[in-house]
PDB file of C-alpha atoms and ligand atoms in Angstrom:
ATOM      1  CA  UNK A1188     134.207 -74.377 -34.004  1.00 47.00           C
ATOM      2  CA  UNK A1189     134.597 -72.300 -37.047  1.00 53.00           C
ATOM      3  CA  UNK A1190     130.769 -72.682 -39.488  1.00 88.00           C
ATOM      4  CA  UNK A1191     131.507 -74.322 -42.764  1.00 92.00           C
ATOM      5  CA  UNK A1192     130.587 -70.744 -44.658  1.00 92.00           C
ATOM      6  CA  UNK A1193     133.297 -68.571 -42.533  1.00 94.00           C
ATOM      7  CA  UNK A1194     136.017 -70.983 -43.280  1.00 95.00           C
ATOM      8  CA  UNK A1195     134.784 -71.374 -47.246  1.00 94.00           C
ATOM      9  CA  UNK A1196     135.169 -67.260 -47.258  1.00 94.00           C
ATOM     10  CA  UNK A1197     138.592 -67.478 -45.599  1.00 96.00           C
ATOM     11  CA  UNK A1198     139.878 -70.609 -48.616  1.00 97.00           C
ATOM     12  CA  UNK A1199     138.542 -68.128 -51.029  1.00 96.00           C
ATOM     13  CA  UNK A1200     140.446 -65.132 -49.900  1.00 96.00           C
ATOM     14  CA  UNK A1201     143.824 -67.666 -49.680  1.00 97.00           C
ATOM     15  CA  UNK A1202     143.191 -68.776 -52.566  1.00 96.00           C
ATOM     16  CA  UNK A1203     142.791 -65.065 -54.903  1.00 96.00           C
ATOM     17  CA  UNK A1204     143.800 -62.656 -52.607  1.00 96.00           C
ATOM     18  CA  UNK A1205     143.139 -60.543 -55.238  1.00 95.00           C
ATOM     19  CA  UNK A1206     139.613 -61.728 -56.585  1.00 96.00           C
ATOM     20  CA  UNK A1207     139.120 -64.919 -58.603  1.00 96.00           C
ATOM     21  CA  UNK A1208     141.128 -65.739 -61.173  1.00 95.00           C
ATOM     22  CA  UNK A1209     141.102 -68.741 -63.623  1.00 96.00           C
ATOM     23  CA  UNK A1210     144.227 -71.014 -62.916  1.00 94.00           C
ATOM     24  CA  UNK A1211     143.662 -71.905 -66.963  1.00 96.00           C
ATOM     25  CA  UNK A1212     142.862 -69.242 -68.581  1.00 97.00           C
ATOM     26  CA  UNK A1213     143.647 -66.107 -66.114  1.00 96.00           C
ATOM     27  CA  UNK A1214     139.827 -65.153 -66.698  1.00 97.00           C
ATOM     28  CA  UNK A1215     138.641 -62.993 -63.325  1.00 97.00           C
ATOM     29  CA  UNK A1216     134.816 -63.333 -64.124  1.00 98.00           C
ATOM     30  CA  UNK A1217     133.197 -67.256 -62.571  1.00 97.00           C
ATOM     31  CA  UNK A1218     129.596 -68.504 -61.603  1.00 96.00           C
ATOM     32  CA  UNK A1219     129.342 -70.162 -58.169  1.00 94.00           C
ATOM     33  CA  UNK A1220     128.409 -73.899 -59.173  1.00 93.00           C
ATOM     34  CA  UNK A1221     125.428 -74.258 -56.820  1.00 91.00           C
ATOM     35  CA  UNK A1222     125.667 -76.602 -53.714  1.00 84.00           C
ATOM     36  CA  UNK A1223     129.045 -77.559 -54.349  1.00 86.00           C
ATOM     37  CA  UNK A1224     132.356 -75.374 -53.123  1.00 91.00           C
ATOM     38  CA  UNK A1225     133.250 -75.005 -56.865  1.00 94.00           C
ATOM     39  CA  UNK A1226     133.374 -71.924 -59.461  1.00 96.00           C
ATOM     40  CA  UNK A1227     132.780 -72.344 -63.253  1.00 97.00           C
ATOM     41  CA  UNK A1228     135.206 -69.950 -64.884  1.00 98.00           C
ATOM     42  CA  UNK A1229     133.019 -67.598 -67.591  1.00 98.00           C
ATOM     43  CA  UNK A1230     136.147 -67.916 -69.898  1.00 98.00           C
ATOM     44  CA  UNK A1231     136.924 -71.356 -70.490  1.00 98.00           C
ATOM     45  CA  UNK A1232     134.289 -73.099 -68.517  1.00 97.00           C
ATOM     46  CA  UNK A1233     136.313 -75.068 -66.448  1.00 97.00           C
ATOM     47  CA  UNK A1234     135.090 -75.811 -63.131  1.00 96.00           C
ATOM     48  CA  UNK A1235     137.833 -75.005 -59.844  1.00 96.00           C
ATOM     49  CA  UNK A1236     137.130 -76.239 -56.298  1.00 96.00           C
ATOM     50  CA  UNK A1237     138.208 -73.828 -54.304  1.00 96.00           C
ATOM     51  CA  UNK A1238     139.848 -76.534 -52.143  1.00 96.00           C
ATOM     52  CA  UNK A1239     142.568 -76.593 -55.527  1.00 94.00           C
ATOM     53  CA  UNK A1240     145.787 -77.554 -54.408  1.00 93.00           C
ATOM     54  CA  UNK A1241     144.753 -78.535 -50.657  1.00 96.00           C
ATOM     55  CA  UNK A1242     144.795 -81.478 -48.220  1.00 96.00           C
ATOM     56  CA  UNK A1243     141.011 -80.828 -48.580  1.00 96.00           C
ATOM     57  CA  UNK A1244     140.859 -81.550 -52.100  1.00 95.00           C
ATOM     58  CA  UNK A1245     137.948 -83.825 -53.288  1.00 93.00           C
ATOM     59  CA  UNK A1246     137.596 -84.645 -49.633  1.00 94.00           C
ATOM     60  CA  UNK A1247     134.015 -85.335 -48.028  1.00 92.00           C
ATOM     61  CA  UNK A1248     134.744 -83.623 -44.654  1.00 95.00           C
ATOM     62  CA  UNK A1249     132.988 -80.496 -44.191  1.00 95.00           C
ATOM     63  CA  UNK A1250     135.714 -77.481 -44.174  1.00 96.00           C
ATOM     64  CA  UNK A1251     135.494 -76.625 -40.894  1.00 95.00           C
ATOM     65  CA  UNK A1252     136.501 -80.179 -39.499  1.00 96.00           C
ATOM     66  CA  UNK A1253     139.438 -80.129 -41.549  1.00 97.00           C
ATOM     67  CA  UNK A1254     140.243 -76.432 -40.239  1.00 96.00           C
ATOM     68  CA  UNK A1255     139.312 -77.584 -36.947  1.00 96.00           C
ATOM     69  CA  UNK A1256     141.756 -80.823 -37.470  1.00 97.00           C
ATOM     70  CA  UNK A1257     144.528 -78.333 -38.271  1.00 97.00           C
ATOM     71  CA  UNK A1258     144.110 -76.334 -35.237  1.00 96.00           C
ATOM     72  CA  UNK A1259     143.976 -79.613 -32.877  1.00 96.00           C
ATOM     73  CA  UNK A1260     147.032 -80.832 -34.437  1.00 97.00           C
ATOM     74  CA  UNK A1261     148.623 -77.306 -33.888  1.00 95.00           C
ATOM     75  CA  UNK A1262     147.907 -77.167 -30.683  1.00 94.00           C
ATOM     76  CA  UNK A1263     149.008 -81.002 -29.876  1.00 96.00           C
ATOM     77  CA  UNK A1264     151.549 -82.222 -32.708  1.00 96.00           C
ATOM     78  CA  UNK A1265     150.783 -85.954 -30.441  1.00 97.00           C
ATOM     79  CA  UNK A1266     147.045 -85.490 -30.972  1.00 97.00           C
ATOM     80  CA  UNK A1267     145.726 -89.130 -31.407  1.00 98.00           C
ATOM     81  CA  UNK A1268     143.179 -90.329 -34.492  1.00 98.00           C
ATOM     82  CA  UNK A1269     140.910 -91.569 -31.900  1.00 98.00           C
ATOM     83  CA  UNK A1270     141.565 -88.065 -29.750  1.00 97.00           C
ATOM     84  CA  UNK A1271     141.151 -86.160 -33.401  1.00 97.00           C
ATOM     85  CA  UNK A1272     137.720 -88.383 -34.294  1.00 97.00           C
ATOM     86  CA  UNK A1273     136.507 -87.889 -30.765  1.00 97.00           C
ATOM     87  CA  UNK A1274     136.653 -84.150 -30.503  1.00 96.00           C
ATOM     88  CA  UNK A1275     135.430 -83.496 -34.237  1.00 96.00           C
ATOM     89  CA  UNK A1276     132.838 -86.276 -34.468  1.00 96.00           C
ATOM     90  CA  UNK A1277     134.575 -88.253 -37.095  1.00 97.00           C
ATOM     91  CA  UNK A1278     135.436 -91.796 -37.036  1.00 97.00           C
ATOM     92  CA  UNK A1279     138.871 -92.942 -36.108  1.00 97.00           C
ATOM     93  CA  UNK A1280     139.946 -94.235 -39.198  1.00 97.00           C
ATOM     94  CA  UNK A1281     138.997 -90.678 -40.962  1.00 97.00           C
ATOM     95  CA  UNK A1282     140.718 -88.722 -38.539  1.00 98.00           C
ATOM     96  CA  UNK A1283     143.703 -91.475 -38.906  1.00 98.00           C
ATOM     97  CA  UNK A1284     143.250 -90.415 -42.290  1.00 97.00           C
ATOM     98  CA  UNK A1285     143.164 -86.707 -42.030  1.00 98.00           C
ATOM     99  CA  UNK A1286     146.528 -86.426 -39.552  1.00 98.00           C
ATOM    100  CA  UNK A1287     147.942 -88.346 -42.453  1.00 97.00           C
ATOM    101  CA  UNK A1288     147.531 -86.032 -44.760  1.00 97.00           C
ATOM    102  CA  UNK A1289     148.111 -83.398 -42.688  1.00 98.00           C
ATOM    103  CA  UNK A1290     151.416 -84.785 -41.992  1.00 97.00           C
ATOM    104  CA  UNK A1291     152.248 -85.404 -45.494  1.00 97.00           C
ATOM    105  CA  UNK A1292     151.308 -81.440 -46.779  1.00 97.00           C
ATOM    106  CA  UNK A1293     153.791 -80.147 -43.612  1.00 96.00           C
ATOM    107  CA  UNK A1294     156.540 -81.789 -45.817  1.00 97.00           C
ATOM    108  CA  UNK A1295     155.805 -79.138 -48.648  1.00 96.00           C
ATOM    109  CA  UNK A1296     156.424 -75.138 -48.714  1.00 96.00           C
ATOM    110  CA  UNK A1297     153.050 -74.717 -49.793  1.00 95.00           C
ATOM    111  CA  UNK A1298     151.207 -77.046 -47.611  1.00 96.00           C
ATOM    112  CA  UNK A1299     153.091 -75.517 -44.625  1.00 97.00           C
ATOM    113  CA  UNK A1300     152.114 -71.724 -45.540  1.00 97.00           C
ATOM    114  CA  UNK A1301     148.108 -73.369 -45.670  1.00 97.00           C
ATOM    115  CA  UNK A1302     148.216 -75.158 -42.891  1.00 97.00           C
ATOM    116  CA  UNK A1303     150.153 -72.146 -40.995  1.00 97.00           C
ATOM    117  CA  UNK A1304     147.410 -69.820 -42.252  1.00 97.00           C
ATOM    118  CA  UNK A1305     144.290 -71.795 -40.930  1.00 97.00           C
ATOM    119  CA  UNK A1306     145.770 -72.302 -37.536  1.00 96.00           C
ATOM    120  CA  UNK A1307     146.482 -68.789 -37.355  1.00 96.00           C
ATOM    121  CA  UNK A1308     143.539 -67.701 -38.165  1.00 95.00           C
ATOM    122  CA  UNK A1309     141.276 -70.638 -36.319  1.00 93.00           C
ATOM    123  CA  UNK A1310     143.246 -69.198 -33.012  1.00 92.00           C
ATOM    124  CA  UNK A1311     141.855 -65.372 -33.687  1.00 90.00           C
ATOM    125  CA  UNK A1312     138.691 -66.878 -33.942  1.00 85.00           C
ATOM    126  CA  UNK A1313     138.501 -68.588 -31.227  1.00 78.00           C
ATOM    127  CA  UNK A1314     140.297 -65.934 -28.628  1.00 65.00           C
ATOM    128  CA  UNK A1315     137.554 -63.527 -30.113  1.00 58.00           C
ATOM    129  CA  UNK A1316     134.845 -65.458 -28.498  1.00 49.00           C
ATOM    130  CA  UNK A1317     133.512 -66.978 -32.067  1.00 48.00           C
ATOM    131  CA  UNK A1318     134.752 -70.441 -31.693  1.00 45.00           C
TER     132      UNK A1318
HETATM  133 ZN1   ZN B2720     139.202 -70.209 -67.385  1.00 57.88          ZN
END
């Protein structure tokens, strides 16, 4: 399983391929917002998760369950909530909840390029030994 900290470096790198850059105000310079996955922009102030514009937005579940979630359901479009919870230690109804939305963000462009991304990568990891 991917650690919470590799897969926060990979949503970074999706998310400003380039370096950080304010979605408001275009500003490239940000504090880290300690103990939360969230950057204070030293323009404008405003604070971005870097799960912005993700199924993982404002969720709960540690980033690597949802990455690992995304890989399962890769790998087994039939994958089961209860198969889902059972494998990533989550309850049924969350992992109900989490093929849900994974479902949902396969019906946009965007959310298909994310989700195409982490499964991608979750499968390099994991055929280099560091799964
Ligand atoms: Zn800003």
């Amino acid at each position: 399983m991917a650690d919470e900290n590799a897969c926060q470096e990979w949503l970074f790198r999706y998310q400003w391929p380039d370096g950080f850059v304010c979605p408001h105000c275009g500003e490239v310079r940000y504090y880290k917002v300690p103990g939360r996955i969230q950057y204070e922009c030293a323009g404008c102030g405003r604070q971005i998760a870097l799960t912005n514009g993700t199924i993982m937005y404002k969720s709960r579940i540690p980033l690597y369950k949802w990455f690992g979630a995304v890989a399962l359901y890769n790998a087994d479009k039939e994958i089961s909530a209860a198969e889902l919870g059972r494998q990533l230690c989550l309850t049924k109804p969350t992992a109900w909840l989490m093929l849900k939305k994974i479902r949902a963000a396969l019906k946009t462009r965007e959310g298909r390029l994310l989700l195409a991304k982490i499964a991608e990568w979750m499968s390099k990891r994991g055929e280099r030994g560091l799964a």
